[in-house]
Amino acid sequence: MNEQGSAQNLDAPTTVVESPDATSGISWRRVYECPSPDAFRTRHQARPEERGWIALDRTFADRVGSTPAFEPEIHPEIRAISLADATVFLLAATHTDPPGRIGHVAARTAARFSGHATVRMAGATLHAGEQVIERVVDRLMEVHRVLAPEAAPPEFEIAIPREGVGDSHALAAGVACVLALFGCRCRTSTAATGGYDAATGRFRPVPSATLGAKLAAAERWNMRRVMIVEGQTFDGITGVAPASAGDASRFWRGIELLELPADPAALPIRVVEEIADAPRVDALRQALGLYDRHVARNLTTTLEAVLEATAPFLPPRFDAEVARTCGGDAGADRRECLEESTEGSNEDECIDSILALMAADIRSRKHLHAGRSEEASAWYDIANRFRGLDDLPDGVLGDHLLYEQTAHRAVIAIDQGVLEDDGPVSGPHAVLGRRIADLDERWCTTNQSMQRIFLANTRARQRLYLARLELDVAGGEAALGDCLAHESRWASLLETYAEQRLRLGNTNLRRQENFWIEHLVTFAMLQDPRGFDRLAWRPDRGRLKILLEARLPWMERAPGDVSKHGAYDLLALVQWRWLADGPDPDLLRAAERRLLEIASATGSGEPPHPLPSIAGWLLRSDVDGVLDRPAIQRILIAAVNAHGVVPDASPDPRAGSIQRVLAHRSARILELEGVSDERGGAWSQRISTALRPDSLARYLHRIIEDPELMLARCPY
């Protein structure tokens, strides 16, 4: 703000003070040079004509809850200053007496569209402060535009007391940005301090040496909550109470120190839920939708983290219901759960049905991706109870709930061994078909056209695995037809729209090509299903020539840096080279190193899919014996050991998982490799055949009934 701002006439009883500049030339720089709000009265006494100090006193009494220095009867016509709703206070580690000062970052909805955030210095100059905010906002807009593609970056104002350098205003700017994008007001007495690493695109803690002065300033200005970045240290600061287990908060002299995530993608849900003052339900829905897209679906996000993040939107009784439903207990427990669900209907009336549906759906997806299809089905059933209780949200979020959930339900059915519906009308695959027909018959938005690809891929997967089970080439052709149905739109929808515009990390052209390779592999194995049981077997590439040439541009593409491949890209690469011309030894070794790195990073226990599958394909491809086969075999052994026979009356949580079916494939490959089991007997005998529900048990029986056909019939 400008030091030479003009004064308004304060004698009129209707005077509204809009800014410090409008009250005798008080600038934000002078405001934040004050050590605390107590100084406002002293400043006014020194210069009585500067009645703006009265307005400021009332402003901070409102925004930070400080004790007013001026009684209400003193110039009652002077009102509090109208600060932006999305105003977050920042903390500066100044070498002053007393140490530390505060400032603010304010964000407002942009008056007109701009490609980047506009930043105005309203106080002293913060060198490169604009660039820091621009980088933070660019990243947050990538996150936000997934559900709001037309959103514009907010306009920002930074006010600090004296010239400075640094980036510790980055977290405050990020919080203010989220608040402005969602139309929320910041809670009172809230400050933030945290930097930003442009190279990694993540927030970072501030040096602990600066934190003492910052906290001292926060205490003097009556800040009751200070946002910090996860991993913040407190070296040299006494009196910081340690955080309790599972709690993101610490306390220092009554001030809550709340850790926020370093990943900007995880910021919206935390800000809207914990920092916004009485957020609207539509803001919560959008924030939870962004959490789903950017965080929950990320392979590095743990199931426990997802359960914690979604807990505020679901009654806790559902956790107990799922635990009992998926515990393998008698049907009476299921009946008890349903009775309990009816009793909890009053509790359900207090929650938003769309939020509850979304939270349960997010949990369902995360369980499915963890191979826990039984729990995935249970959480989907809970989500389904909330369908239709409120209007479908508009836009991208509504498309997600209408179309992606349909695809999700069909994948759950596949993972429970239901590859065909019992009836032609109400089964998950029939519903999927109706959704596809609906989109085929309408003039679609860009997002709906992308959803059509997702739905077609899901039906392709169902048809593909049914074709494998039945050893049916015609079924495989029908599956390939679904996979390629919208190939002409792959580049525009998956590369331009999904990857470049919406920045969807798990939706891109490479992922679609990976899925296409799975169809090629199926056609190869169906040439000779029993021959495929021999790891040295190779398909007749002449019979695959047309299909291979159709993807020649992808075939000729350099594999890139294999050391940076994700698990699914690595699987597709090894499969493709096996199909096309066989991988060279150097590529095989690089793929082996990457597999072992990923496996090591996942820790002990059952290796997640698709690591055992990659291991099997590497062993199949290693015709020259250049790989460390025992190291690769250990991944398969771990997959088998995770599904050992459980003693009677003992809980068997993995009995509801498709991973148990896939473990039989790992066992078969170990047997073909000639790996001996120190316990004696076949590896397949180690694995329990107990599965839930009955459809999954029947599916496993079909797959393993003829050992020589098992590798060809197995899904995934």
mmCIF file of N, CA and C in Angstrom, residues 122 131 562 605:
data_model
loop_
_atom_site.group_PDB
_atom_site.id
_atom_site.type_symbol
_atom_site.label_atom_id
_atom_site.label_comp_id
_atom_site.label_asym_id
_atom_site.label_seq_id
_atom_site.Cartn_x
_atom_site.Cartn_y
_atom_site.Cartn_z
ATOM 1 N N ALA A 122 2.156 -4.643 -1.263
ATOM 2 C CA ALA A 122 1.406 -3.596 -0.571
ATOM 3 C C ALA A 122 2.181 -3.008 0.597
ATOM 4 N N GLN A 131 7.853 -14.144 -7.815
ATOM 5 C CA GLN A 131 8.197 -15.386 -8.506
ATOM 6 C C GLN A 131 7.866 -16.607 -7.661
ATOM 7 N N VAL A 562 14.918 -46.407 -18.246
ATOM 8 C CA VAL A 562 14.221 -47.496 -17.563
ATOM 9 C C VAL A 562 14.307 -47.334 -16.053
ATOM 10 N N GLY A 605 6.868 -58.334 3.170
ATOM 11 C CA GLY A 605 5.475 -58.740 3.027
ATOM 12 C C GLY A 605 5.130 -59.035 1.581
#
